[in-house]
Amino acid sequence: MVRYHLETYGCTANRGESRQIEAALRDAGHYRVTAPSAAEVAILNTCTVIETTEDRMLRRAATLAEESAQLVITGCMALTQPDDFAGAGIEATVCGWDEVPAAVTNGECPEVTPDVQPVLDGAIGILPIARGCMSDCSYCITKRATGKIESPPIEENVARARALIHAGATELRITGQDTGVYGWDTGERKLARLLSEICAIDGDFRVRVGMANPKGVHGIREELASVFAANEKLYAFLHVPVQSGSNDVLADMRRQHTVREFREVVETFDAALEEWTLATDFIAGFPSETDDDHRLSVELMREVSPQKINVTRFSKRPGTDAADMEGLGGPVKKERSRELSSVKREIVAARYEELVGTEREVLVVEPGTGDSVKCRDDAYHQLIIREAAERDIEPGDRIPVSVTASEPMYAFCEPS
Ligand code: SF4
């Protein structure tokens, strides 16, 4: 459970993004405080309309970085000038709006509490399928609140999915601390079967599967990849947080998976799917991480080249075993996090650049900045259509597009 402070600047669209960040953090069990000094994490949702605004954003970021233990910067300036903050000597995680919840949670899984119910937010239906996990990560505080996995029956989750779809959800987001271990407590690994049954529900909708740790996915990777390949309703997207490229660090994190197992999950999906999005997370500066361990993380990131990457600078959570370990100094963590973030930007920008000139079908998912809308293609790439109102395009629409230009973390497209 994290106390966070959120500041938003700019237009109403930016405020809308902040509301979504708030909703995601609320659903993950975190709560908002007013004063940055009372927060473990400060979030700055930036605007970059004019130069004086940029100067103001940089000044505000510098103040928040001093007042809070951790700073996450998102919004327009984070997307368009991500390097300006590091250039101004500001220590922060700079990321897209949808990456903020992962950045805030310090590499831990989202916290799904018993009172979290399915939620319909516009055209997006959020379906928590289970609560708890099968791991005991040494840096995690979430586990204390959630405990071991408790999996409701498949029929119950399918009924909830059906209700969301009938209520108008065109994108169903399946969530949980660790979706890959759904059913482990019942003696049957059930994620693949659940996904097949949800995809069999009548209706025009897409399904995104939330965070699944490598250990859980590894044992069902073939079956899971087959279900993805067979069901067009499933976004070809998997969020498998590896956290480190070093087996020694993974052992100290008590992640219960090896780098080889993570690679095998990636290879299995590569073989089964023509185009898919691998999302993964890296923690920079875990207490026992050596220079060589860090190098292995950089090399792994380059090798698997994920389309979506969350980089989190390690920070101690009270009461966890990792908090008792002798930590690395702030400058070391900062430098490693900066290097991983810079490699991440290079990789993700190149992946989006590869899409320019391609034709694809997208689902319009939600309003974007100004008069734009955010869309997703089959592989869950983030694509933006501008001047949406003029063209009568709104969330829930499905349209063919051409990708016309790219930015570091998304691409623009035009209806074709
Ligand atoms: S898998 Fe690890 S990080 Fe995630 S909730 Fe369980 S113990 Fe925490």
XYZ file of C-alpha atoms and ligand atoms in Angstrom:
424
model
C 0.000 0.000 0.000
C 1.628 3.247 -1.157
C 0.783 6.826 -0.170
C 1.010 8.984 -3.277
C 0.658 12.649 -4.141
C -0.645 13.578 -7.604
C -0.326 16.961 -9.302
C -1.843 17.659 -12.694
C -1.180 20.547 -15.065
C -2.684 21.503 -18.394
C -5.830 20.607 -20.273
C -8.919 18.620 -19.372
C -7.541 15.595 -21.220
C -4.564 15.598 -18.863
C -6.961 15.741 -15.945
C -8.805 12.782 -17.439
C -5.541 10.830 -17.546
C -4.954 11.703 -13.902
C -8.397 10.376 -13.005
C -7.488 7.110 -14.697
C -4.166 6.959 -12.864
C -6.062 7.553 -9.623
C -8.574 4.817 -10.432
C -5.796 2.333 -11.255
C -3.944 3.148 -8.049
C -7.123 2.958 -5.994
C -7.923 -0.454 -7.484
C -4.367 -1.566 -6.678
C -4.880 -0.663 -3.016
C -2.947 2.624 -2.811
C -4.193 5.922 -1.476
C -3.751 9.570 -2.187
C -2.408 12.151 0.251
C -2.372 15.905 -0.179
C 1.128 16.895 0.887
C 4.092 15.661 -1.169
C 6.114 15.343 2.029
C 3.567 12.813 3.368
C 3.792 10.718 0.202
C 6.108 7.841 -0.632
C 5.686 8.664 -4.294
C 4.920 12.006 -5.946
C 3.394 11.952 -9.428
C 3.667 14.975 -11.706
C 1.359 14.927 -14.727
C 2.941 17.540 -16.960
C 1.881 19.951 -19.653
C 4.150 21.413 -22.305
C 2.108 23.989 -24.163
C 4.618 26.818 -24.111
C 8.195 27.275 -23.028
C 7.290 29.039 -19.789
C 5.165 25.986 -18.905
C 8.165 23.735 -19.482
C 10.315 25.852 -17.188
C 7.560 25.704 -14.590
C 7.310 21.929 -14.937
C 11.060 21.541 -14.484
C 11.036 23.760 -11.394
C 8.076 21.894 -9.907
C 9.678 18.519 -10.666
C 12.896 19.612 -8.932
C 10.928 20.620 -5.811
C 8.899 17.403 -5.732
C 12.071 15.322 -6.194
C 13.424 16.922 -3.033
C 10.217 16.589 -1.020
C 9.311 12.964 -1.825
C 11.186 9.692 -1.639
C 10.320 8.899 -5.271
C 9.126 11.010 -8.201
C 7.216 9.769 -11.244
C 6.784 12.198 -14.131
C 4.206 11.611 -16.823
C 2.047 13.638 -19.214
C 2.824 15.561 -22.381
C 6.278 16.794 -21.424
C 7.298 13.312 -20.307
C 6.292 11.985 -23.720
C 7.788 14.739 -25.854
C 10.924 15.736 -23.916
C 11.669 12.803 -21.599
C 15.379 13.648 -21.414
C 14.882 17.229 -20.221
C 14.336 16.100 -16.631
C 17.541 14.096 -16.409
C 19.263 16.953 -18.222
C 18.145 19.275 -15.416
C 19.568 16.851 -12.831
C 16.119 15.705 -11.664
C 15.990 12.145 -10.401
C 12.681 10.658 -11.538
C 10.963 7.845 -13.386
C 9.687 9.386 -16.624
C 6.954 7.375 -18.296
C 3.646 7.303 -20.165
C 0.323 7.645 -18.345
C -0.433 3.951 -18.506
C 2.950 3.105 -16.986
C 2.449 5.208 -13.857
C 0.745 2.514 -11.735
C 3.655 0.087 -12.353
C 6.204 2.813 -11.586
C 4.439 3.664 -8.332
C 4.256 0.080 -7.156
C 8.023 -0.374 -7.126
C 8.002 -3.548 -9.172
C 5.368 -5.232 -6.998
C 2.241 -6.754 -8.437
C -0.993 -4.741 -8.265
C -2.865 -5.210 -5.004
C -6.270 -6.767 -5.604
C -8.266 -6.471 -2.415
C -11.389 -8.493 -1.595
C -13.651 -5.526 -2.212
C -12.376 -4.933 -5.732
C -15.290 -5.612 -8.006
C -15.516 -5.564 -11.780
C -15.577 -1.945 -12.942
C -16.882 -0.467 -16.180
C -15.042 2.730 -17.098
C -16.259 4.021 -20.455
C -15.689 1.177 -22.904
C -13.176 -0.515 -20.596
C -14.269 -3.321 -18.274
C -11.874 -4.239 -15.476
C -12.187 -7.824 -14.275
C -10.116 -9.012 -11.279
C -10.004 -12.820 -11.678
C -8.276 -13.725 -8.418
C -6.572 -12.271 -5.433
C -3.117 -13.168 -4.093
C -0.065 -14.860 -5.577
C 2.106 -17.939 -5.132
C 5.342 -16.041 -4.518
C 7.124 -14.393 -1.621
C 9.290 -11.721 -3.234
C 11.752 -10.255 -0.748
C 10.989 -6.640 -1.695
C 7.191 -6.928 -1.726
C 4.801 -5.365 0.735
C 1.680 -6.192 -1.296
C 1.879 -9.851 -0.358
C 1.227 -9.046 3.299
C -2.112 -7.512 2.370
C -3.196 -10.073 -0.170
C -1.806 -13.453 0.890
C -1.834 -16.627 -1.167
C -3.813 -16.954 -4.369
C -7.547 -17.507 -3.925
C -9.165 -18.408 -7.222
C -12.906 -18.163 -7.727
C -14.360 -20.785 -10.096
C -14.107 -20.212 -13.838
C -17.910 -19.964 -14.120
C -17.936 -17.034 -11.678
C -15.333 -15.107 -13.642
C -17.020 -15.866 -16.958
C -20.339 -14.596 -15.557
C -18.636 -11.360 -14.454
C -17.017 -10.978 -17.867
C -20.374 -11.521 -19.564
C -21.989 -8.868 -17.351
C -19.290 -6.319 -18.249
C -19.617 -7.047 -21.961
C -23.389 -6.779 -21.842
C -22.999 -3.475 -19.998
C -20.985 -2.110 -22.928
C -17.333 -3.078 -22.361
C -15.453 -3.397 -25.638
C -12.100 -3.879 -23.926
C -11.948 -6.314 -21.035
C -8.888 -5.997 -18.812
C -8.186 -9.139 -16.803
C -6.310 -8.257 -13.636
C -4.914 -9.856 -10.499
C -1.636 -9.898 -8.572
C -0.442 -12.698 -10.814
C -2.914 -13.858 -13.453
C -0.597 -16.724 -14.501
C -1.227 -18.646 -11.277
C -5.024 -18.440 -11.464
C -6.298 -21.810 -10.241
C -2.990 -22.954 -8.663
C -4.722 -23.186 -5.255
C -7.387 -25.471 -6.699
C -4.921 -27.934 -8.216
C -5.671 -26.873 -11.806
C -3.848 -24.106 -13.693
C -6.884 -22.478 -15.257
C -5.868 -19.246 -16.998
C -5.838 -20.735 -20.511
C -9.282 -22.328 -20.052
C -10.710 -19.137 -18.524
C -9.481 -17.094 -21.487
C -10.964 -19.551 -23.987
C -14.325 -19.414 -22.240
C -14.337 -15.615 -22.020
C -13.475 -15.371 -25.729
C -16.432 -17.649 -26.480
C -18.872 -15.069 -25.072
C -20.943 -13.482 -27.858
C -20.047 -9.896 -28.619
C -17.556 -7.579 -30.247
C -14.888 -7.087 -27.582
C -11.164 -7.533 -26.935
C -9.426 -8.985 -23.895
C -6.153 -7.850 -22.348
C -4.449 -10.157 -19.871
C -2.782 -8.374 -16.931
C 0.460 -9.077 -15.133
C 1.571 -12.707 -15.038
C 4.892 -13.576 -13.430
C 7.375 -15.725 -15.404
C 7.231 -18.588 -12.893
C 3.491 -19.047 -13.302
C 3.459 -18.590 -17.067
C 6.437 -20.856 -17.704
C 4.557 -24.017 -16.698
C 1.589 -23.241 -18.968
C 3.404 -21.372 -21.742
C 2.604 -23.765 -24.599
C -1.077 -24.035 -23.717
C -1.351 -20.290 -23.150
C 0.395 -19.368 -26.396
C -1.976 -21.729 -28.277
C -5.001 -20.010 -26.742
C -3.606 -16.620 -27.768
C -2.962 -17.879 -31.305
C -6.469 -19.327 -31.588
C -8.473 -16.377 -30.252
C -8.612 -13.089 -32.138
C -10.424 -11.521 -29.211
C -7.275 -11.779 -27.107
C -4.845 -8.946 -27.608
C -1.493 -10.470 -28.507
C -0.024 -8.925 -25.370
C 1.603 -10.446 -22.330
C 2.997 -8.608 -19.314
C 5.686 -10.856 -17.829
C 7.858 -8.896 -15.380
C 11.384 -10.328 -15.359
C 12.796 -7.693 -12.938
C 16.486 -8.566 -13.532
C 18.792 -10.159 -16.089
C 20.838 -11.773 -13.315
C 19.924 -15.118 -11.761
C 21.799 -14.123 -8.596
C 19.637 -11.035 -8.154
C 16.462 -12.965 -9.011
C 17.390 -15.454 -6.264
C 17.854 -12.617 -3.760
C 14.545 -11.158 -4.871
C 13.017 -14.645 -4.307
C 11.330 -14.366 -7.685
C 11.205 -18.163 -8.140
C 12.084 -17.905 -11.829
C 15.329 -17.817 -13.763
C 16.322 -15.714 -16.733
C 16.227 -18.877 -18.858
C 12.583 -19.532 -17.907
C 11.675 -15.963 -18.865
C 13.467 -16.381 -22.211
C 11.592 -19.653 -22.826
C 8.257 -17.898 -22.287
C 9.286 -15.243 -24.824
C 10.511 -17.861 -27.313
C 7.271 -19.834 -27.022
C 5.169 -16.754 -27.771
C 7.529 -15.707 -30.582
C 6.993 -19.108 -32.182
C 3.214 -19.082 -31.758
C 2.338 -15.481 -32.684
C 3.297 -13.491 -35.747
C 3.094 -10.142 -33.971
C 2.730 -9.627 -30.242
C 3.669 -7.196 -27.514
C 5.954 -8.299 -24.736
C 5.679 -6.025 -21.716
C 8.161 -6.489 -18.925
C 9.548 -4.736 -15.853
C 13.070 -4.198 -14.557
C 14.067 -3.087 -11.066
C 17.239 -1.009 -11.071
C 19.549 -1.027 -8.060
C 18.312 -3.962 -5.964
C 20.572 -4.043 -2.858
C 22.676 -7.031 -3.961
C 22.935 -5.969 -7.614
C 26.548 -5.666 -8.794
C 27.781 -3.790 -11.857
C 27.894 -7.100 -13.710
C 24.311 -7.920 -12.678
C 23.183 -4.538 -13.955
C 25.004 -5.167 -17.235
C 23.086 -8.462 -17.575
C 19.798 -6.549 -17.201
C 20.809 -4.101 -19.924
C 21.845 -6.973 -22.193
C 18.620 -8.896 -21.559
C 16.543 -5.805 -22.312
C 18.361 -5.339 -25.613
C 18.163 -9.039 -26.450
C 14.416 -9.541 -25.976
C 13.636 -5.978 -27.074
C 10.179 -5.648 -25.441
C 7.654 -3.218 -26.891
C 6.669 -2.048 -23.427
C 9.070 -1.722 -20.494
C 8.632 -0.417 -16.965
C 11.829 0.564 -15.173
C 11.608 1.068 -11.425
C 14.404 2.360 -9.228
C 14.535 0.122 -6.153
C 13.294 1.664 -2.943
C 12.888 -0.090 0.384
C 9.430 -0.986 1.609
C 9.167 -1.112 5.418
C 8.949 -4.572 6.918
C 10.237 -6.420 3.860
C 13.363 -8.591 3.896
C 14.963 -6.466 1.174
C 14.628 -3.430 3.447
C 17.056 -5.106 5.875
C 19.686 -5.637 3.183
C 22.520 -3.177 2.894
C 21.470 -0.976 0.020
C 23.292 0.678 -2.840
C 23.829 4.406 -2.698
C 21.320 6.752 -4.311
C 23.718 7.852 -7.103
C 24.356 4.211 -8.144
C 20.642 3.412 -8.261
C 20.007 6.627 -10.122
C 22.691 5.954 -12.727
C 21.522 2.372 -13.323
C 17.904 3.427 -13.564
C 18.878 6.192 -15.969
C 20.787 3.777 -18.205
C 17.950 1.225 -18.258
C 15.420 3.992 -18.994
C 17.537 5.321 -21.809
C 17.892 1.845 -23.393
C 14.151 1.356 -22.903
C 13.341 4.582 -24.771
C 15.664 3.600 -27.607
C 14.070 0.137 -27.936
C 10.448 1.232 -27.627
C 10.928 4.180 -30.016
C 12.440 1.826 -32.602
C 9.532 -0.607 -32.203
C 7.006 2.153 -32.825
C 9.011 3.461 -35.772
C 8.783 -0.009 -37.340
C 4.998 0.338 -37.423
C 5.026 3.464 -39.609
C 3.720 2.672 -43.087
C 1.768 -0.422 -41.978
C -1.978 -0.936 -42.245
C -3.940 -2.430 -39.360
C -7.317 -2.508 -37.665
C -7.702 -0.720 -34.354
C -10.215 -0.558 -31.547
C -10.818 2.968 -30.266
C -10.447 2.510 -26.530
C -10.625 5.864 -24.778
C -10.350 9.646 -25.181
C -6.790 10.922 -25.526
C -5.227 14.366 -25.218
C -7.246 17.243 -26.714
C -9.366 16.026 -29.581
C -7.524 12.738 -30.023
C -8.541 9.182 -29.201
C -6.383 6.298 -28.031
C -6.634 3.088 -30.002
C -5.145 -0.396 -29.759
C -4.310 -2.768 -32.574
C -4.295 -6.566 -32.256
C -0.869 -6.500 -30.583
C -1.952 -3.766 -28.157
C 0.252 -1.059 -29.650
C -0.830 2.394 -28.556
C -2.016 4.302 -31.617
C -3.478 7.808 -31.643
C -6.010 9.317 -34.043
C -6.163 13.125 -33.998
C -9.232 15.292 -34.696
C -11.464 12.420 -33.699
C -14.632 14.457 -33.070
C -14.520 16.008 -36.548
C -14.355 12.514 -38.000
C -17.070 11.213 -35.699
C -14.749 8.624 -34.131
C -15.424 7.572 -30.552
C -14.496 4.862 -28.017
C -15.866 1.472 -29.011
C -15.384 2.031 -32.770
C -13.298 -0.444 -34.719
C -11.643 0.976 -37.834
C -8.906 0.237 -40.386
C -5.986 2.678 -40.204
C -2.588 3.484 -41.688
C 0.218 4.266 -39.254
C 1.669 7.605 -40.316
C 4.210 8.721 -37.713
C 5.734 7.610 -34.444
C 6.783 9.084 -31.136
C 8.957 7.377 -28.511
C 6.030 5.590 -26.820
C 3.166 5.584 -29.320
C 2.344 6.150 -32.986
C -0.153 8.256 -34.935
C -2.532 6.742 -37.417
C -5.132 7.869 -39.949
C -8.362 6.093 -40.850
C -7.806 4.408 -44.222
S 4.444 -12.120 -7.008
Fe 5.995 -11.165 -5.670
S 5.757 -8.944 -6.046
Fe 3.881 -9.945 -6.767
S 2.430 -9.848 -5.023
Fe 3.490 -11.840 -4.962
S 5.205 -11.539 -3.585
Fe 4.503 -9.495 -4.226
